[in-house]
Coordinates of C-alpha atoms and ligand atoms in Angstrom, one line a residue:
M1040 CA -15.2 2.1 -5.0
K1041 CA -12.2 0.0 -3.7
R1042 CA -11.9 -0.4 0.0
A1043 CA -8.3 -0.3 1.6
V1044 CA -6.8 -0.8 5.2
V1045 CA -3.6 0.9 5.8
C1046 CA -1.7 -0.3 8.8
G1047 CA 0.7 2.0 10.3
A1048 CA -1.5 4.8 9.1
G1049 CA -0.3 7.0 12.3
G1050 CA 3.0 7.0 10.8
F1051 CA 5.2 8.9 8.2
I1052 CA 4.9 6.8 4.9
A1053 CA 1.5 5.3 5.6
S1054 CA -0.2 8.6 6.2
H1055 CA 1.2 9.9 3.0
L1056 CA -0.3 6.6 1.3
V1057 CA -3.7 7.4 2.7
K1058 CA -3.8 10.8 1.3
R1059 CA -2.9 9.1 -2.3
L1060 CA -5.5 6.4 -1.9
K1061 CA -8.0 9.1 -1.0
R1062 CA -7.0 11.1 -4.2
D1063 CA -7.7 7.7 -6.1
G1064 CA -11.1 7.5 -4.9
Y1065 CA -10.6 4.5 -2.3
W1066 CA -12.3 4.1 0.9
V1067 CA -9.6 3.9 3.5
R1068 CA -9.3 2.6 7.1
G1069 CA -6.5 3.8 8.7
V1070 CA -5.0 1.5 11.7
D1071 CA -2.3 2.2 14.1
I1072 CA -1.3 1.9 17.9
K1073 CA -1.2 5.5 17.9
D1074 CA -2.8 8.9 16.3
P1075 CA -1.0 10.6 13.6
E1076 CA 1.5 13.2 15.2
F1077 CA 1.5 16.0 12.7
A1078 CA -2.0 16.1 10.8
P1079 CA -5.5 14.4 11.4
S1080 CA -5.6 11.2 9.1
Q1081 CA -7.5 11.6 6.0
A1082 CA -8.7 8.1 6.2
D1083 CA -12.5 7.8 6.0
E1084 CA -12.0 5.6 9.3
F1085 CA -9.0 5.6 11.8
R1086 CA -8.8 2.7 14.5
L1087 CA -6.4 2.6 17.4
L1088 CA -5.2 -1.1 17.4
D1089 CA -2.3 -2.9 18.6
L1090 CA -1.4 -5.1 15.6
R1091 CA 0.8 -7.5 17.7
D1092 CA -2.5 -9.1 18.9
M1093 CA -4.2 -11.4 16.7
D1094 CA -7.8 -10.2 17.6
Q1095 CA -6.9 -6.8 17.0
C1096 CA -5.6 -7.7 13.5
R1097 CA -9.0 -9.3 12.7
E1098 CA -10.6 -6.2 13.8
A1099 CA -8.3 -4.1 11.4
V1100 CA -9.7 -6.3 8.3
K1101 CA -13.3 -6.7 9.2
P1102 CA -15.5 -5.6 6.5
A1103 CA -16.6 -1.8 6.3
A1104 CA -20.2 -0.7 6.4
D1105 CA -21.0 -1.2 2.8
G1106 CA -18.7 -4.2 1.8
P1107 CA -15.5 -6.2 2.4
I1108 CA -11.9 -4.8 2.4
D1109 CA -10.3 -5.2 -1.0
E1110 CA -6.5 -4.5 -0.2
V1111 CA -4.5 -4.3 2.8
Y1112 CA -1.3 -2.4 2.9
Q1113 CA 0.9 -3.6 6.0
L1114 CA 3.5 -0.7 6.9
A1115 CA 3.4 -0.7 10.6
A1116 CA 6.6 -1.3 12.3
E1117 CA 8.9 -0.7 15.0
M1118 CA 11.1 2.0 13.0
G1119 CA 13.7 4.4 13.5
G1120 CA 17.0 5.4 12.4
M1121 CA 20.5 3.6 13.0
G1122 CA 20.6 5.0 16.7
F1123 CA 17.2 3.1 17.3
I1124 CA 17.8 0.2 15.2
S1125 CA 21.2 -0.6 17.1
T1126 CA 19.5 -0.3 20.4
A1127 CA 16.1 -1.9 20.1
E1128 CA 16.8 -5.3 18.6
C1129 CA 14.6 -7.1 20.9
E1130 CA 11.5 -4.6 20.4
I1131 CA 12.0 -4.8 16.7
M1132 CA 12.4 -8.8 16.5
R1133 CA 9.4 -9.4 18.7
N1134 CA 7.0 -6.5 17.8
S1135 CA 7.4 -6.3 14.5
A1136 CA 7.5 -10.1 13.9
L1137 CA 4.3 -10.5 15.8
I1138 CA 2.6 -8.0 13.4
N1139 CA 3.9 -9.6 10.4
V1140 CA 2.9 -13.1 11.2
N1141 CA -0.6 -11.8 12.6
M1142 CA -1.6 -9.7 9.8
P1143 CA -1.1 -12.2 6.8
Q1144 CA -3.1 -14.6 8.7
A1145 CA -6.0 -12.2 9.6
A1146 CA -5.9 -10.8 5.9
A1147 CA -6.1 -14.5 4.5
E1148 CA -8.9 -15.4 6.9
A1149 CA -10.8 -12.1 5.8
G1150 CA -10.5 -13.2 2.0
I1151 CA -8.4 -10.3 1.4
K1152 CA -7.5 -10.2 -2.4
R1153 CA -4.3 -8.1 -2.2
Y1154 CA -1.7 -7.6 0.5
F1155 CA 1.1 -5.4 0.4
L1156 CA 4.2 -5.5 2.9
S1157 CA 6.7 -2.6 3.2
S1158 CA 10.4 -4.5 3.5
S1159 CA 13.5 -2.6 3.3
V1160 CA 16.7 -2.6 1.6
C1161 CA 18.0 -3.4 4.9
I1162 CA 17.6 -7.1 4.1
Y1163 CA 20.8 -6.9 1.9
R1164 CA 24.3 -7.4 3.1
D1165 CA 26.9 -4.5 3.0
M1166 CA 28.3 -3.4 0.1
A1167 CA 31.9 -1.8 -0.9
I1168 CA 32.0 1.8 -2.5
G1169 CA 31.8 1.5 -6.2
E1170 CA 30.2 -2.3 -6.4
A1171 CA 28.1 -2.8 -9.1
E1172 CA 24.3 -3.0 -8.8
M1173 CA 22.7 -5.6 -6.7
S1174 CA 19.5 -7.1 -7.9
E1175 CA 16.7 -8.4 -5.7
D1176 CA 17.4 -12.1 -6.1
E1177 CA 20.9 -11.3 -4.5
A1178 CA 19.2 -11.0 -1.1
Y1179 CA 20.2 -14.7 -0.8
P1180 CA 22.2 -16.1 0.6
A1181 CA 21.2 -13.6 3.5
H1182 CA 23.3 -11.5 5.4
P1183 CA 21.7 -8.5 6.6
D1184 CA 23.7 -5.9 8.6
N1185 CA 21.3 -5.6 11.5
E1186 CA 18.2 -7.5 13.2
Y1187 CA 15.7 -5.0 11.4
G1188 CA 16.9 -6.5 8.2
W1189 CA 16.4 -10.0 9.3
E1190 CA 12.9 -9.3 10.6
K1191 CA 12.0 -7.9 7.2
L1192 CA 13.5 -10.8 5.4
F1193 CA 11.3 -13.3 7.4
A1194 CA 8.1 -11.0 7.2
E1195 CA 8.7 -11.2 3.5
R1196 CA 8.6 -14.9 3.6
V1197 CA 5.5 -15.3 5.9
A1198 CA 3.6 -13.0 3.5
F1199 CA 4.4 -15.0 0.5
A1200 CA 3.7 -18.3 2.2
Y1201 CA 0.2 -17.0 3.0
G1202 CA 0.1 -15.6 -0.5
R1203 CA 0.7 -18.9 -1.8
R1204 CA -1.5 -20.9 0.6
Y1205 CA -4.6 -18.8 -0.2
S1206 CA -4.3 -17.0 -3.1
M1207 CA -4.0 -13.8 -2.0
A1208 CA -1.8 -11.5 -4.3
V1209 CA 1.0 -10.6 -2.1
R1210 CA 3.3 -7.4 -3.0
V1211 CA 6.4 -6.8 -1.7
A1212 CA 8.5 -3.5 -1.8
R1213 CA 12.1 -3.1 -0.7
F1214 CA 12.4 0.6 0.3
Q1215 CA 15.5 2.7 0.3
N1216 CA 15.6 5.4 2.9
C1217 CA 12.6 7.6 2.7
Y1218 CA 12.2 11.3 3.6
G1219 CA 9.9 14.2 3.7
P1220 CA 7.4 16.4 5.4
E1221 CA 5.6 14.8 8.4
G1222 CA 8.1 12.2 9.2
T1223 CA 9.8 11.6 12.8
W1224 CA 12.3 14.6 13.2
T1225 CA 13.1 14.2 16.7
G1226 CA 12.7 11.9 19.8
G1227 CA 15.3 9.2 19.0
R1228 CA 13.4 7.3 16.0
E1229 CA 14.4 10.1 13.4
K1230 CA 16.2 8.9 10.4
A1231 CA 19.4 10.7 8.9
P1232 CA 17.9 13.3 6.6
A1233 CA 15.2 14.5 9.1
A1234 CA 18.0 14.4 12.2
I1235 CA 20.3 16.5 10.1
C1236 CA 17.5 18.9 9.1
R1237 CA 17.0 19.3 12.8
K1238 CA 20.6 19.8 13.8
V1239 CA 21.1 22.5 11.2
A1240 CA 17.8 24.2 12.0
E1241 CA 18.8 24.3 15.7
A1242 CA 22.4 25.4 15.0
D1243 CA 23.4 29.0 15.2
D1244 CA 24.6 30.7 12.2
G1245 CA 28.6 30.2 12.7
G1246 CA 27.9 27.2 14.8
F1247 CA 28.7 23.5 14.4
I1248 CA 26.5 20.2 14.3
E1249 CA 27.6 16.6 15.2
V1250 CA 27.1 13.8 12.7
W1251 CA 27.8 10.2 13.3
G1252 CA 30.5 8.4 11.2
D1253 CA 32.9 10.1 8.9
G1254 CA 30.7 11.3 6.2
T1255 CA 31.7 8.8 3.4
A1256 CA 29.0 6.0 3.8
V1257 CA 26.7 6.1 0.6
R1258 CA 23.0 6.0 0.4
S1259 CA 20.1 7.0 -1.6
Y1260 CA 17.0 8.8 -0.4
T1261 CA 13.7 8.7 -1.8
Y1262 CA 11.2 11.4 -1.5
V1263 CA 8.0 10.3 0.2
D1264 CA 5.6 11.2 -2.8
D1265 CA 7.6 9.3 -5.2
L1266 CA 7.8 6.1 -2.9
V1267 CA 4.2 6.1 -2.5
D1268 CA 3.6 6.2 -6.2
G1269 CA 5.9 3.3 -6.2
I1270 CA 3.7 1.4 -3.7
V1271 CA 0.5 1.9 -5.6
R1272 CA 2.0 1.0 -8.9
L1273 CA 3.7 -2.2 -7.4
M1274 CA 0.2 -3.1 -5.6
R1275 CA -1.6 -2.7 -8.9
S1276 CA 0.8 -4.8 -10.9
D1277 CA 1.4 -8.3 -11.7
L1278 CA 4.7 -8.5 -10.1
E1279 CA 4.8 -11.3 -7.8
V1280 CA 8.5 -11.0 -6.7
P1281 CA 9.9 -8.1 -4.4
A1282 CA 11.0 -5.0 -5.9
N1283 CA 13.4 -2.3 -4.8
I1284 CA 11.9 1.1 -4.7
G1285 CA 14.5 4.0 -4.6
S1286 CA 16.0 6.8 -6.1
P1287 CA 19.0 6.1 -8.3
E1288 CA 20.8 9.3 -7.0
Y1289 CA 23.5 7.8 -4.5
V1290 CA 25.3 10.4 -2.2
S1291 CA 27.7 10.5 0.4
V1292 CA 26.4 11.2 4.3
R1293 CA 28.8 14.4 3.5
E1294 CA 27.0 15.5 0.7
L1295 CA 23.7 14.9 2.2
V1296 CA 24.9 17.2 5.1
D1297 CA 26.2 20.1 2.6
T1298 CA 22.8 19.9 0.7
V1299 CA 21.0 20.7 4.0
I1300 CA 23.1 23.4 5.1
G1301 CA 22.9 25.1 1.7
H1302 CA 19.1 25.2 2.3
S1303 CA 19.4 26.6 5.6
G1304 CA 21.4 29.7 4.4
K1305 CA 23.8 29.5 7.5
Q1306 CA 27.4 28.9 8.0
V1307 CA 27.7 25.7 9.8
E1308 CA 30.7 23.6 10.9
V1309 CA 30.2 19.7 10.5
R1310 CA 32.2 17.4 13.2
Y1311 CA 32.1 13.7 12.4
I1312 CA 32.0 11.9 15.6
P1313 CA 31.9 7.9 16.3
G1314 CA 28.3 6.8 16.3
P1315 CA 26.1 3.9 14.7
V1316 CA 26.3 4.4 11.1
G1317 CA 25.3 0.9 9.7
V1318 CA 26.5 -0.3 6.2
Q1319 CA 29.2 1.6 4.0
S1320 CA 27.5 1.4 0.7
R1321 CA 24.4 0.8 -1.3
N1322 CA 23.6 0.4 -5.0
F1323 CA 20.5 -1.5 -5.9
S1324 CA 18.7 -2.2 -9.2
N1325 CA 15.5 -0.6 -9.7
A1326 CA 15.0 -2.5 -13.0
R1327 CA 11.7 -4.2 -11.6
I1328 CA 9.9 -1.2 -10.5
Y1329 CA 11.1 0.7 -13.6
S1330 CA 9.3 -2.1 -15.6
L1331 CA 6.1 -0.6 -14.1
G1332 CA 6.9 2.8 -15.6
W1333 CA 8.1 4.1 -12.0
Q1334 CA 10.9 6.5 -11.6
A1335 CA 11.8 8.7 -8.7
R1336 CA 10.7 12.4 -9.8
T1337 CA 12.2 14.5 -6.9
A1338 CA 15.8 15.3 -7.1
L1339 CA 17.4 15.4 -3.6
R1340 CA 18.2 18.9 -3.5
E1341 CA 14.6 19.8 -4.3
G1342 CA 13.4 17.0 -1.7
I1343 CA 15.4 18.2 1.1
G1344 CA 14.4 21.7 0.5
V1345 CA 11.0 21.0 1.3
T1346 CA 11.9 18.8 4.3
Y1347 CA 14.2 21.4 5.6
Q1348 CA 11.8 24.1 5.4
W1349 CA 9.1 21.6 7.3
V1350 CA 11.5 20.4 10.0
E1351 CA 12.6 24.1 10.4
Q1352 CA 9.1 25.1 11.2
Q1353 CA 8.8 22.2 13.6
V1354 CA 11.9 23.5 15.3
R1355 CA 10.4 27.0 15.6
D1356 CA 7.1 25.8 16.8
R1357 CA 8.8 23.9 19.4
L1358 CA 11.0 26.7 20.6
A1359 CA 7.7 29.0 20.6
T1360 CA 6.0 26.5 22.9
A1361 CA 8.7 26.0 25.1
G1362 CA 9.2 29.8 25.2
N1363 CA 12.6 29.9 26.8
G1364 CA 14.8 29.2 23.8
Q1365 CA 15.5 25.8 25.0
R1366 CA 17.2 23.4 22.4
S1367 CA 16.4 19.8 22.2
A1368 CA 18.0 17.9 24.8
E1369 CA 18.4 14.3 22.8
A1370 CA 21.4 13.4 21.1
G1371 CA 19.6 13.1 17.8
E1372 CA 19.6 10.0 16.0
Q1373 CA 20.5 9.3 12.3
Ligands
NAD1448 P1 6.7 5.1 11.1 O1 7.7 4.8 12.4 O2 6.8 6.5 10.8 O3 5.6 4.4 11.1 C1 5.4 2.9 11.4 C2 4.0 3.2 12.1 O4 3.9 1.6 12.7 C3 4.2 4.0 13.3 O5 3.1 5.1 13.4 C4 3.8 3.1 14.7 O6 3.0 3.7 15.8 C5 3.2 1.9 13.7 N1 3.0 0.6 14.9 C6 4.3 0.2 15.4 N2 4.0 -0.9 16.2 C7 2.4 -1.0 16.1 C8 1.4 -2.0 16.5 N3 1.9 -2.8 17.6 N4 0.3 -2.0 16.0 C9 0.0 -0.8 15.2 N5 0.7 0.1 14.9 C10 1.9 0.1 15.2 O7 7.7 4.4 9.9 P2 8.0 4.8 8.3 O8 9.1 5.6 8.2 O9 6.6 5.5 8.1 O10 7.8 3.2 7.7 C11 6.8 2.6 7.3 C12 7.2 1.2 6.9 O11 8.3 1.2 5.9 C13 7.9 0.4 8.0 O12 7.5 -0.8 7.7 C14 9.2 0.4 7.7 O13 10.0 -0.4 8.4 C15 9.4 0.6 6.3 N6 10.5 1.3 5.8 C16 10.8 2.5 6.0 C17 12.0 3.2 5.4 C18 12.3 4.7 5.7 O14 13.2 5.3 5.2 N7 11.3 5.6 6.4 C19 12.8 2.5 4.7 C20 12.8 1.4 4.5 C21 11.6 0.5 5.1

């Protein structure tokens, strides 16, 4: 039986990854600074640790009762949508960087054989609509749009440096936007799909929602189960270079919003307002991850249907708890 440590297991993608590794027969230790928000962790052991601290990173990778840890999946980060990313630059640059300098050191000291790092397509420069596909190598010369992207690029380099020094197999995935149930949907760190689902779920039939930007920005959204499958395939592969993982279905924000509204069965007017939207366009090669037999299996329409239902239920539960029909007060982040 393989033993894995999943960092960030109190969060969205890593909690789904824990479920997948358990299904694959692993013994799993989940680590996070907070407990999972929506469902108890399925990890065999869940440790509350602050991975900015070196000693706590050492604690995270210490052997399990019946043997050493084989694999570390590092997904812990200061994470959020564009609203968060544009206002929490210092937290991102400091906290995520501390995690990503300490964890490879702790993993190398512990003799970990395989180390996974979750990077992001935010490491790439902005693109024009209609521009040809960009490959992983075109990350350089680097010109990320925001500090979150710069920290990820630095984290990739740290991980690979430790991999070279300590013969630890390092695997790096650059995720496109990920969405699905049990992701942050309120509070300021939610990303566009969950934020739009929440706004539509909260809107009256015949009412309106506000969305940042003019709706023309182009993105691809990857359903969480597909992304997790990509992580697992990459980790078990011989691919020693970063790999993009994302759905090839690129849509405008307007199309995303219309898909959500379509699932709601409501008439909802959309008002596009100024706000932090990030880059204009994305179009990335998936050739590397495709070479491992991976492909996104969930169409946006299908995945948004599942996600909308889940967010709608959260909104209903919150209204029931509040008992007074109060709507969420926060502006909503995308
Ligand atoms: P998330 O915020 O749900 O999960 C991140 C987890 O890291 C959180 O549970 C948080 O508590 C934990 N964490 C933060 N600081 C910590 C610390 N000091 N010690 C221990 N744990 C700490 O985010 P997510 O969407 O699941 O993202 C997971 C990873 O994937 C992140 O590295 C993120 O940057 C990357 N990523 C996500 C997306 C996306 O669309 N969700 C896209 C690209 C990259």
